[in-house]
Amino acid sequence: MPTVRIATWNVNSLHARLPRLEEWLGIARPDVVCLQETKCGDDSFPTMAFTTLGYEAVHHGEGRWNGVAILSRVGIDAVVDGFADGGESDGEARLLTATCGGVRVATTYVPNGREVGHEQWHRKLGWLRRLRDHLDAVASPDDDVVLCGDFNVAPDDRDVWDPQRCHGGTHVSPEEREALAHVLGWGLVDTLRVRHPDDALYTWWDYQAGAFHKHWGMRIDLLLASRSLSDRLEWVLVDRNARKGTKPSDHAPFVAQFGPG
DNA sequence: ATGGTCGAGTATCGA
């Protein structure tokens, strides 16, 4: 397998972000791009914009909320919308799986949870448990596998500017972190931490109160890779430049490059 | 630029 560069980005509305995304694809030149929060229906997904740039695309859209997509210039096969664990659909567009250039790629937008103890928070925990069952259904830990997206969980206190000031405790609660660790326990490595064991690197900053410039952020966008891939990890990047300028998403893209194998 | 979120969609909710 040749070198492959894979990116994940919560764009917070694909239509609102399309100019920034098109610009960024030309700069970052990823082979595979996973998008979350497209907030558009399949009928308004801008396929041609990506074709023009050399990318095939698949989209699992819903309309007003959620929505996930995979763009690839190394092929897209074996596409699965949502959970493949044999259970019922959860009714929201938060998970999409495809094989791109020999890598089994799954991208996810994990429910936010709202508040610790909220009905939606319990749903979030169940959703993360189900995510591991989904991996069992679509891949083997011995394969080249990437699971990436907006997990809405900061794995560790290193991953937040202030653990006491996050969302009334969501994103940092022990229960959420355990649920995320259970997903990693399937056989995945948090690629950013391979290269940056202790750095305070965030991927999301609130639009409000100048949070980005104050470094009030969290690392909730992750790119997890199976061992066969993580052994070939060459570099990773949180592209903070994409969080600056005109009409940015509140998330920065994260990129990981894997060498030939 | 003396305030200070954004997006969808058009009132208000979700993040």
PDB file of C-alpha atoms (C1' of nucleotides) in Angstrom:
ATOM      1  CA  MET A   1       0.000   0.000   0.000  1.00  0.00           C
ATOM      2  CA  PRO A   2       1.319   3.466  -0.892  1.00  0.00           C
ATOM      3  CA  THR A   3       1.505   6.421   1.461  1.00  0.00           C
ATOM      4  CA  VAL A   4      -1.963   7.585   2.492  1.00  0.00           C
ATOM      5  CA  ARG A   5      -2.965  10.903   4.070  1.00  0.00           C
ATOM      6  CA  ILE A   6      -6.270  10.852   5.943  1.00  0.00           C
ATOM      7  CA  ALA A   7      -8.126  13.835   7.409  1.00  0.00           C
ATOM      8  CA  THR A   8     -11.132  14.355   9.654  1.00  0.00           C
ATOM      9  CA  TRP A   9     -13.037  17.625   9.964  1.00  0.00           C
ATOM     10  CA  ASN A  10     -16.277  18.640  11.593  1.00  0.00           C
ATOM     11  CA  VAL A  11     -17.279  21.352   9.119  1.00  0.00           C
ATOM     12  CA  ASN A  12     -20.421  22.558  10.953  1.00  0.00           C
ATOM     13  CA  SER A  13     -22.550  22.799   7.792  1.00  0.00           C
ATOM     14  CA  LEU A  14     -21.084  21.721   4.479  1.00  0.00           C
ATOM     15  CA  HIS A  15     -22.891  24.441   2.533  1.00  0.00           C
ATOM     16  CA  ALA A  16     -21.642  27.174   4.851  1.00  0.00           C
ATOM     17  CA  ARG A  17     -18.115  25.743   4.749  1.00  0.00           C
ATOM     18  CA  LEU A  18     -17.754  24.736   1.102  1.00  0.00           C
ATOM     19  CA  PRO A  19     -15.459  27.643   0.090  1.00  0.00           C
ATOM     20  CA  ARG A  20     -13.178  26.979   3.057  1.00  0.00           C
ATOM     21  CA  LEU A  21     -13.235  23.232   2.436  1.00  0.00           C
ATOM     22  CA  GLU A  22     -12.409  23.571  -1.255  1.00  0.00           C
ATOM     23  CA  GLU A  23      -9.542  25.911  -0.432  1.00  0.00           C
ATOM     24  CA  TRP A  24      -8.276  23.581   2.266  1.00  0.00           C
ATOM     25  CA  LEU A  25      -8.367  20.468   0.068  1.00  0.00           C
ATOM     26  CA  GLY A  26      -6.068  22.273  -2.361  1.00  0.00           C
ATOM     27  CA  ILE A  27      -3.634  23.094   0.426  1.00  0.00           C
ATOM     28  CA  ALA A  28      -3.690  19.910   2.503  1.00  0.00           C
ATOM     29  CA  ARG A  29      -4.147  17.479  -0.400  1.00  0.00           C
ATOM     30  CA  PRO A  30      -5.484  14.593   1.699  1.00  0.00           C
ATOM     31  CA  ASP A  31      -6.231  11.268   0.014  1.00  0.00           C
ATOM     32  CA  VAL A  32      -9.236  10.599   2.234  1.00  0.00           C
ATOM     33  CA  VAL A  33     -11.348  13.183   4.051  1.00  0.00           C
ATOM     34  CA  CYS A  34     -14.009  12.401   6.631  1.00  0.00           C
ATOM     35  CA  LEU A  35     -16.541  15.140   7.277  1.00  0.00           C
ATOM     36  CA  GLN A  36     -19.002  15.511  10.119  1.00  0.00           C
ATOM     37  CA  GLU A  37     -21.992  17.794  10.668  1.00  0.00           C
ATOM     38  CA  THR A  38     -22.642  18.319   6.980  1.00  0.00           C
ATOM     39  CA  LYS A  39     -26.142  19.469   7.963  1.00  0.00           C
ATOM     40  CA  CYS A  40     -27.475  18.765   4.494  1.00  0.00           C
ATOM     41  CA  GLY A  41     -29.669  16.188   2.832  1.00  0.00           C
ATOM     42  CA  ASP A  42     -28.306  13.758   0.269  1.00  0.00           C
ATOM     43  CA  ASP A  43     -30.177  15.676  -2.452  1.00  0.00           C
ATOM     44  CA  SER A  44     -28.181  18.848  -1.816  1.00  0.00           C
ATOM     45  CA  PHE A  45     -24.781  17.238  -1.273  1.00  0.00           C
ATOM     46  CA  PRO A  46     -22.315  19.066  -3.574  1.00  0.00           C
ATOM     47  CA  THR A  47     -20.905  16.006  -5.333  1.00  0.00           C
ATOM     48  CA  MET A  48     -19.689  17.963  -8.365  1.00  0.00           C
ATOM     49  CA  ALA A  49     -17.573  20.327  -6.279  1.00  0.00           C
ATOM     50  CA  PHE A  50     -15.587  17.339  -5.053  1.00  0.00           C
ATOM     51  CA  THR A  51     -15.477  15.557  -8.409  1.00  0.00           C
ATOM     52  CA  THR A  52     -13.865  18.685  -9.829  1.00  0.00           C
ATOM     53  CA  LEU A  53     -11.116  18.378  -7.223  1.00  0.00           C
ATOM     54  CA  GLY A  54     -10.560  14.697  -7.959  1.00  0.00           C
ATOM     55  CA  TYR A  55     -12.544  13.180  -5.102  1.00  0.00           C
ATOM     56  CA  GLU A  56     -15.249  10.552  -5.106  1.00  0.00           C
ATOM     57  CA  ALA A  57     -17.718  11.098  -2.314  1.00  0.00           C
ATOM     58  CA  VAL A  58     -20.315   9.251  -0.264  1.00  0.00           C
ATOM     59  CA  HIS A  59     -22.693  11.006   2.070  1.00  0.00           C
ATOM     60  CA  HIS A  60     -25.002   9.817   4.805  1.00  0.00           C
ATOM     61  CA  GLY A  61     -27.198  12.847   5.266  1.00  0.00           C
ATOM     62  CA  GLU A  62     -30.214  13.745   7.266  1.00  0.00           C
ATOM     63  CA  GLY A  63     -31.048  17.355   6.466  1.00  0.00           C
ATOM     64  CA  ARG A  64     -30.990  19.953   9.165  1.00  0.00           C
ATOM     65  CA  TRP A  65     -28.783  18.132  11.656  1.00  0.00           C
ATOM     66  CA  ASN A  66     -25.854  15.731  11.716  1.00  0.00           C
ATOM     67  CA  GLY A  67     -24.667  14.199   8.429  1.00  0.00           C
ATOM     68  CA  VAL A  68     -21.348  12.482   7.675  1.00  0.00           C
ATOM     69  CA  ALA A  69     -19.381  12.076   4.449  1.00  0.00           C
ATOM     70  CA  ILE A  70     -16.245  10.447   3.102  1.00  0.00           C
ATOM     71  CA  LEU A  71     -14.264  11.923   0.197  1.00  0.00           C
ATOM     72  CA  SER A  72     -11.549   9.855  -1.420  1.00  0.00           C
ATOM     73  CA  ARG A  73      -9.195   9.991  -4.346  1.00  0.00           C
ATOM     74  CA  VAL A  74      -8.079   6.402  -3.747  1.00  0.00           C
ATOM     75  CA  GLY A  75     -11.476   4.777  -4.300  1.00  0.00           C
ATOM     76  CA  ILE A  76     -14.602   4.166  -2.219  1.00  0.00           C
ATOM     77  CA  ASP A  77     -15.981   0.649  -1.798  1.00  0.00           C
ATOM     78  CA  ALA A  78     -18.054  -1.423   0.603  1.00  0.00           C
ATOM     79  CA  VAL A  79     -20.046   1.530   1.909  1.00  0.00           C
ATOM     80  CA  VAL A  80     -22.154   1.046   5.030  1.00  0.00           C
ATOM     81  CA  ASP A  81     -24.614   3.684   6.265  1.00  0.00           C
ATOM     82  CA  GLY A  82     -24.999   3.713  10.028  1.00  0.00           C
ATOM     83  CA  PHE A  83     -24.558   0.785  12.384  1.00  0.00           C
ATOM     84  CA  ALA A  84     -23.854  -2.676  10.984  1.00  0.00           C
ATOM     85  CA  ASP A  85     -24.171  -4.451  14.329  1.00  0.00           C
ATOM     86  CA  GLY A  86     -27.553  -5.955  13.462  1.00  0.00           C
ATOM     87  CA  GLY A  87     -29.508  -3.608  15.736  1.00  0.00           C
ATOM     88  CA  GLU A  88     -32.014  -0.994  14.716  1.00  0.00           C
ATOM     89  CA  SER A  89     -31.029   2.278  13.070  1.00  0.00           C
ATOM     90  CA  ASP A  90     -30.656   5.050  15.607  1.00  0.00           C
ATOM     91  CA  GLY A  91     -32.500   7.349  13.201  1.00  0.00           C
ATOM     92  CA  GLU A  92     -29.710   9.900  12.846  1.00  0.00           C
ATOM     93  CA  ALA A  93     -26.922  10.270  10.279  1.00  0.00           C
ATOM     94  CA  ARG A  94     -23.879   9.901  12.500  1.00  0.00           C
ATOM     95  CA  LEU A  95     -21.861   6.997  11.127  1.00  0.00           C
ATOM     96  CA  LEU A  96     -20.489   6.076   7.716  1.00  0.00           C
ATOM     97  CA  THR A  97     -18.036   3.332   6.764  1.00  0.00           C
ATOM     98  CA  ALA A  98     -16.188   2.674   3.514  1.00  0.00           C
ATOM     99  CA  THR A  99     -13.010   1.091   2.203  1.00  0.00           C
ATOM    100  CA  CYS A 100     -10.633   3.623   0.631  1.00  0.00           C
ATOM    101  CA  GLY A 101      -7.367   2.516  -0.911  1.00  0.00           C
ATOM    102  CA  GLY A 102      -7.268  -0.610   1.196  1.00  0.00           C
ATOM    103  CA  VAL A 103      -8.051   1.152   4.490  1.00  0.00           C
ATOM    104  CA  ARG A 104     -11.327   0.401   6.235  1.00  0.00           C
ATOM    105  CA  VAL A 105     -12.458   3.900   7.175  1.00  0.00           C
ATOM    106  CA  ALA A 106     -15.314   4.677   9.563  1.00  0.00           C
ATOM    107  CA  THR A 107     -16.304   8.201  10.421  1.00  0.00           C
ATOM    108  CA  THR A 108     -18.599   9.267  13.206  1.00  0.00           C
ATOM    109  CA  TYR A 109     -20.312  12.210  14.818  1.00  0.00           C
ATOM    110  CA  VAL A 110     -20.969  11.031  18.354  1.00  0.00           C
ATOM    111  CA  PRO A 111     -24.009  12.531  20.131  1.00  0.00           C
ATOM    112  CA  ASN A 112     -23.135  15.579  22.231  1.00  0.00           C
ATOM    113  CA  GLY A 113     -24.851  14.448  25.431  1.00  0.00           C
ATOM    114  CA  ARG A 114     -26.005  17.918  26.499  1.00  0.00           C
ATOM    115  CA  GLU A 115     -25.503  17.518  30.262  1.00  0.00           C
ATOM    116  CA  VAL A 116     -24.163  14.811  32.536  1.00  0.00           C
ATOM    117  CA  GLY A 117     -27.088  12.638  33.564  1.00  0.00           C
ATOM    118  CA  HIS A 118     -29.359  13.930  30.775  1.00  0.00           C
ATOM    119  CA  GLU A 119     -31.267  11.393  28.730  1.00  0.00           C
ATOM    120  CA  GLN A 120     -29.045  12.385  25.797  1.00  0.00           C
ATOM    121  CA  TRP A 121     -25.936  11.752  27.882  1.00  0.00           C
ATOM    122  CA  HIS A 122     -27.041   8.186  28.568  1.00  0.00           C
ATOM    123  CA  ARG A 123     -27.766   7.812  24.874  1.00  0.00           C
ATOM    124  CA  LYS A 124     -24.228   9.020  24.149  1.00  0.00           C
ATOM    125  CA  LEU A 125     -22.748   6.316  26.381  1.00  0.00           C
ATOM    126  CA  GLY A 126     -24.850   3.629  24.712  1.00  0.00           C
ATOM    127  CA  TRP A 127     -23.904   4.998  21.326  1.00  0.00           C
ATOM    128  CA  LEU A 128     -20.182   4.646  22.071  1.00  0.00           C
ATOM    129  CA  ARG A 129     -20.707   1.056  23.267  1.00  0.00           C
ATOM    130  CA  ARG A 130     -22.487   0.312  20.036  1.00  0.00           C
ATOM    131  CA  LEU A 131     -19.638   1.830  18.047  1.00  0.00           C
ATOM    132  CA  ARG A 132     -17.320  -0.957  19.153  1.00  0.00           C
ATOM    133  CA  ASP A 133     -19.900  -3.570  18.120  1.00  0.00           C
ATOM    134  CA  HIS A 134     -20.051  -1.816  14.763  1.00  0.00           C
ATOM    135  CA  LEU A 135     -16.290  -2.200  14.337  1.00  0.00           C
ATOM    136  CA  ASP A 136     -16.623  -5.930  14.971  1.00  0.00           C
ATOM    137  CA  ALA A 137     -19.182  -6.080  12.173  1.00  0.00           C
ATOM    138  CA  VAL A 138     -17.230  -4.159   9.529  1.00  0.00           C
ATOM    139  CA  ALA A 139     -13.544  -4.906  10.174  1.00  0.00           C
ATOM    140  CA  SER A 140     -10.920  -6.895  12.037  1.00  0.00           C
ATOM    141  CA  PRO A 141      -8.302  -5.295  14.331  1.00  0.00           C
ATOM    142  CA  ASP A 142      -5.687  -6.987  12.140  1.00  0.00           C
ATOM    143  CA  ASP A 143      -6.820  -4.937   9.135  1.00  0.00           C
ATOM    144  CA  ASP A 144      -5.744  -1.411   8.253  1.00  0.00           C
ATOM    145  CA  VAL A 145      -8.567   0.421  10.034  1.00  0.00           C
ATOM    146  CA  VAL A 146      -9.229   4.081  10.784  1.00  0.00           C
ATOM    147  CA  LEU A 147     -12.040   5.309  13.006  1.00  0.00           C
ATOM    148  CA  CYS A 148     -12.187   9.080  13.037  1.00  0.00           C
ATOM    149  CA  GLY A 149     -14.509  11.961  13.666  1.00  0.00           C
ATOM    150  CA  ASP A 150     -15.999  14.156  16.326  1.00  0.00           C
ATOM    151  CA  PHE A 151     -16.269  11.963  19.407  1.00  0.00           C
ATOM    152  CA  ASN A 152     -17.507  14.750  21.680  1.00  0.00           C
ATOM    153  CA  VAL A 153     -15.211  13.329  24.354  1.00  0.00           C
ATOM    154  CA  ALA A 154     -11.846  14.742  25.457  1.00  0.00           C
ATOM    155  CA  PRO A 155      -9.870  11.574  26.229  1.00  0.00           C
ATOM    156  CA  ASP A 156      -7.775  13.020  29.044  1.00  0.00           C
ATOM    157  CA  ASP A 157      -7.299  16.206  31.089  1.00  0.00           C
ATOM    158  CA  ARG A 158      -4.414  17.056  28.748  1.00  0.00           C
ATOM    159  CA  ASP A 159      -7.077  17.458  26.079  1.00  0.00           C
ATOM    160  CA  VAL A 160      -9.003  20.366  27.652  1.00  0.00           C
ATOM    161  CA  TRP A 161      -8.041  23.898  28.622  1.00  0.00           C
ATOM    162  CA  ASP A 162      -9.948  23.627  31.893  1.00  0.00           C
ATOM    163  CA  PRO A 163     -11.679  20.392  32.907  1.00  0.00           C
ATOM    164  CA  GLN A 164     -13.876  22.323  35.361  1.00  0.00           C
ATOM    165  CA  ARG A 165     -15.401  24.575  32.709  1.00  0.00           C
ATOM    166  CA  CYS A 166     -16.544  22.158  30.032  1.00  0.00           C
ATOM    167  CA  HIS A 167     -20.213  21.897  29.195  1.00  0.00           C
ATOM    168  CA  GLY A 168     -21.408  21.181  32.696  1.00  0.00           C
ATOM    169  CA  GLY A 169     -19.107  18.197  32.844  1.00  0.00           C
ATOM    170  CA  THR A 170     -19.891  16.514  29.548  1.00  0.00           C
ATOM    171  CA  HIS A 171     -16.981  15.629  27.254  1.00  0.00           C
ATOM    172  CA  VAL A 172     -14.764  15.014  30.292  1.00  0.00           C
ATOM    173  CA  SER A 173     -16.838  12.805  32.590  1.00  0.00           C
ATOM    174  CA  PRO A 174     -15.282   9.499  33.695  1.00  0.00           C
ATOM    175  CA  GLU A 175     -18.195   7.596  32.158  1.00  0.00           C
ATOM    176  CA  GLU A 176     -17.666   9.170  28.739  1.00  0.00           C
ATOM    177  CA  ARG A 177     -13.924   8.615  28.899  1.00  0.00           C
ATOM    178  CA  GLU A 178     -14.428   4.975  29.857  1.00  0.00           C
ATOM    179  CA  ALA A 179     -16.842   4.541  26.966  1.00  0.00           C
ATOM    180  CA  LEU A 180     -14.264   6.028  24.600  1.00  0.00           C
ATOM    181  CA  ALA A 181     -11.505   3.849  26.070  1.00  0.00           C
ATOM    182  CA  HIS A 182     -13.701   0.826  25.405  1.00  0.00           C
ATOM    183  CA  VAL A 183     -13.812   1.782  21.722  1.00  0.00           C
ATOM    184  CA  LEU A 184     -10.016   2.131  21.654  1.00  0.00           C
ATOM    185  CA  GLY A 185      -9.799  -1.252  23.366  1.00  0.00           C
ATOM    186  CA  TRP A 186     -11.040  -2.852  20.175  1.00  0.00           C
ATOM    187  CA  GLY A 187      -7.492  -2.350  18.905  1.00  0.00           C
ATOM    188  CA  LEU A 188      -7.041   1.296  18.005  1.00  0.00           C
ATOM    189  CA  VAL A 189      -4.339   3.877  18.696  1.00  0.00           C
ATOM    190  CA  ASP A 190      -4.950   7.621  19.221  1.00  0.00           C
ATOM    191  CA  THR A 191      -2.605   8.842  16.483  1.00  0.00           C
ATOM    192  CA  LEU A 192      -2.103  12.372  17.822  1.00  0.00           C
ATOM    193  CA  ARG A 193      -0.691  11.033  21.069  1.00  0.00           C
ATOM    194  CA  VAL A 194       1.849   8.885  19.207  1.00  0.00           C
ATOM    195  CA  ARG A 195       3.552  12.046  18.017  1.00  0.00           C
ATOM    196  CA  HIS A 196       2.565  14.471  20.792  1.00  0.00           C
ATOM    197  CA  PRO A 197       2.449  12.561  24.088  1.00  0.00           C
ATOM    198  CA  ASP A 198       1.953  15.583  26.313  1.00  0.00           C
ATOM    199  CA  ASP A 199       1.181  18.637  24.165  1.00  0.00           C
ATOM    200  CA  ALA A 200      -1.978  20.643  24.766  1.00  0.00           C
ATOM    201  CA  LEU A 201      -3.397  20.464  21.252  1.00  0.00           C
ATOM    202  CA  TYR A 202      -7.077  21.153  20.708  1.00  0.00           C
ATOM    203  CA  THR A 203      -9.400  20.668  17.749  1.00  0.00           C
ATOM    204  CA  TRP A 204     -12.465  22.631  18.868  1.00  0.00           C
ATOM    205  CA  TRP A 205     -12.916  26.134  20.247  1.00  0.00           C
ATOM    206  CA  ASP A 206     -16.231  27.794  21.016  1.00  0.00           C
ATOM    207  CA  TYR A 207     -17.200  30.598  18.643  1.00  0.00           C
ATOM    208  CA  GLN A 208     -18.012  32.743  21.658  1.00  0.00           C
ATOM    209  CA  ALA A 209     -15.863  35.068  23.712  1.00  0.00           C
ATOM    210  CA  GLY A 210     -12.758  34.774  21.567  1.00  0.00           C
ATOM    211  CA  ALA A 211     -12.164  31.260  22.850  1.00  0.00           C
ATOM    212  CA  PHE A 212      -9.822  30.372  19.995  1.00  0.00           C
ATOM    213  CA  HIS A 213      -7.430  33.232  20.713  1.00  0.00           C
ATOM    214  CA  LYS A 214      -7.505  32.470  24.431  1.00  0.00           C
ATOM    215  CA  HIS A 215      -6.666  28.821  23.780  1.00  0.00           C
ATOM    216  CA  TRP A 216      -9.904  27.766  25.435  1.00  0.00           C
ATOM    217  CA  GLY A 217     -10.387  24.544  23.507  1.00  0.00           C
ATOM    218  CA  MET A 218     -10.768  20.815  23.654  1.00  0.00           C
ATOM    219  CA  ARG A 219      -9.406  17.894  21.652  1.00  0.00           C
ATOM    220  CA  ILE A 220     -12.562  16.009  20.743  1.00  0.00           C
ATOM    221  CA  ASP A 221     -11.810  15.205  17.088  1.00  0.00           C
ATOM    222  CA  LEU A 222      -9.762  12.039  16.933  1.00  0.00           C
ATOM    223  CA  LEU A 223      -8.226   9.826  14.300  1.00  0.00           C
ATOM    224  CA  LEU A 224      -7.822   6.332  15.699  1.00  0.00           C
ATOM    225  CA  ALA A 225      -5.854   3.733  13.751  1.00  0.00           C
ATOM    226  CA  SER A 226      -5.321   0.013  14.045  1.00  0.00           C
ATOM    227  CA  ARG A 227      -1.834  -1.163  14.984  1.00  0.00           C
ATOM    228  CA  SER A 228      -0.808  -2.107  11.451  1.00  0.00           C
ATOM    229  CA  LEU A 229      -1.458   1.465  10.369  1.00  0.00           C
ATOM    230  CA  SER A 230      -0.222   3.280  13.469  1.00  0.00           C
ATOM    231  CA  ASP A 231       3.112   1.490  13.085  1.00  0.00           C
ATOM    232  CA  ARG A 232       3.459   3.368   9.797  1.00  0.00           C
ATOM    233  CA  LEU A 233       2.402   6.780  11.141  1.00  0.00           C
ATOM    234  CA  GLU A 234       4.645   9.454   9.649  1.00  0.00           C
ATOM    235  CA  TRP A 235       3.145  12.688  10.953  1.00  0.00           C
ATOM    236  CA  VAL A 236       0.011  14.285  12.316  1.00  0.00           C
ATOM    237  CA  LEU A 237      -1.299  17.837  12.176  1.00  0.00           C
ATOM    238  CA  VAL A 238      -4.067  19.890  13.757  1.00  0.00           C
ATOM    239  CA  ASP A 239      -4.480  22.571  11.107  1.00  0.00           C
ATOM    240  CA  ARG A 240      -5.247  25.598  13.254  1.00  0.00           C
ATOM    241  CA  ASN A 241      -5.024  27.849  10.191  1.00  0.00           C
ATOM    242  CA  ALA A 242      -8.365  26.454   9.068  1.00  0.00           C
ATOM    243  CA  ARG A 243      -9.933  27.733  12.316  1.00  0.00           C
ATOM    244  CA  LYS A 244      -8.852  31.299  11.482  1.00  0.00           C
ATOM    245  CA  GLY A 245     -10.121  33.760   8.892  1.00  0.00           C
ATOM    246  CA  THR A 246     -13.518  34.138   7.257  1.00  0.00           C
ATOM    247  CA  LYS A 247     -16.400  31.897   8.275  1.00  0.00           C
ATOM    248  CA  PRO A 248     -14.401  29.114   9.896  1.00  0.00           C
ATOM    249  CA  SER A 249     -15.875  25.973  11.385  1.00  0.00           C
ATOM    250  CA  ASP A 250     -15.576  25.853  15.160  1.00  0.00           C
ATOM    251  CA  HIS A 251     -13.456  22.712  14.617  1.00  0.00           C
ATOM    252  CA  ALA A 252     -10.010  22.469  13.033  1.00  0.00           C
ATOM    253  CA  PRO A 253      -9.208  19.591  10.690  1.00  0.00           C
ATOM    254  CA  PHE A 254      -6.883  16.856  11.871  1.00  0.00           C
ATOM    255  CA  VAL A 255      -4.601  15.045   9.429  1.00  0.00           C
ATOM    256  CA  ALA A 256      -2.502  11.900   9.753  1.00  0.00           C
ATOM    257  CA  GLN A 257      -0.144  10.487   7.145  1.00  0.00           C
ATOM    258  CA  PHE A 258       0.787   6.816   7.016  1.00  0.00           C
ATOM    259  CA  GLY A 259       3.807   5.564   5.118  1.00  0.00           C
ATOM    260  CA  PRO A 260       3.895   2.729   2.593  1.00  0.00           C
ATOM    261  CA  GLY A 261       3.301  -0.756   3.895  1.00  0.00           C
TER     262      GLY A 261
ATOM    263  C1'  DA B   1     -14.150  47.721  14.904  1.00  0.00           C
ATOM    264  C1'  DT B   2     -15.628  50.323  21.844  1.00  0.00           C
ATOM    265  C1'  DG B   3     -18.695  44.690  20.693  1.00  0.00           C
ATOM    266  C1'  DG B   4     -17.990  40.038  21.001  1.00  0.00           C
ATOM    267  C1'  DT B   5     -21.136  32.848  18.144  1.00  0.00           C
ATOM    268  C1'  DC B   6     -22.881  30.364  14.519  1.00  0.00           C
ATOM    269  C1'  DG B   7     -26.075  27.632  11.444  1.00  0.00           C
ATOM    270  C1'  DA B   8     -30.610  26.389   9.852  1.00  0.00           C
ATOM    271  C1'  DG B   9     -34.355  28.802   8.831  1.00  0.00           C
ATOM    272  C1'  DT B  10     -37.385  32.511  10.155  1.00  0.00           C
ATOM    273  C1'  DA B  11     -38.589  31.370  16.140  1.00  0.00           C
ATOM    274  C1'  DT B  12     -35.781  29.164  18.383  1.00  0.00           C
ATOM    275  C1'  DC B  13     -32.972  25.279  19.255  1.00  0.00           C
ATOM    276  C1'  DG B  14     -28.676  22.737  19.268  1.00  0.00           C
ATOM    277  C1'  DA B  15     -23.850  22.930  19.797  1.00  0.00           C
TER     278       DA B  15
END
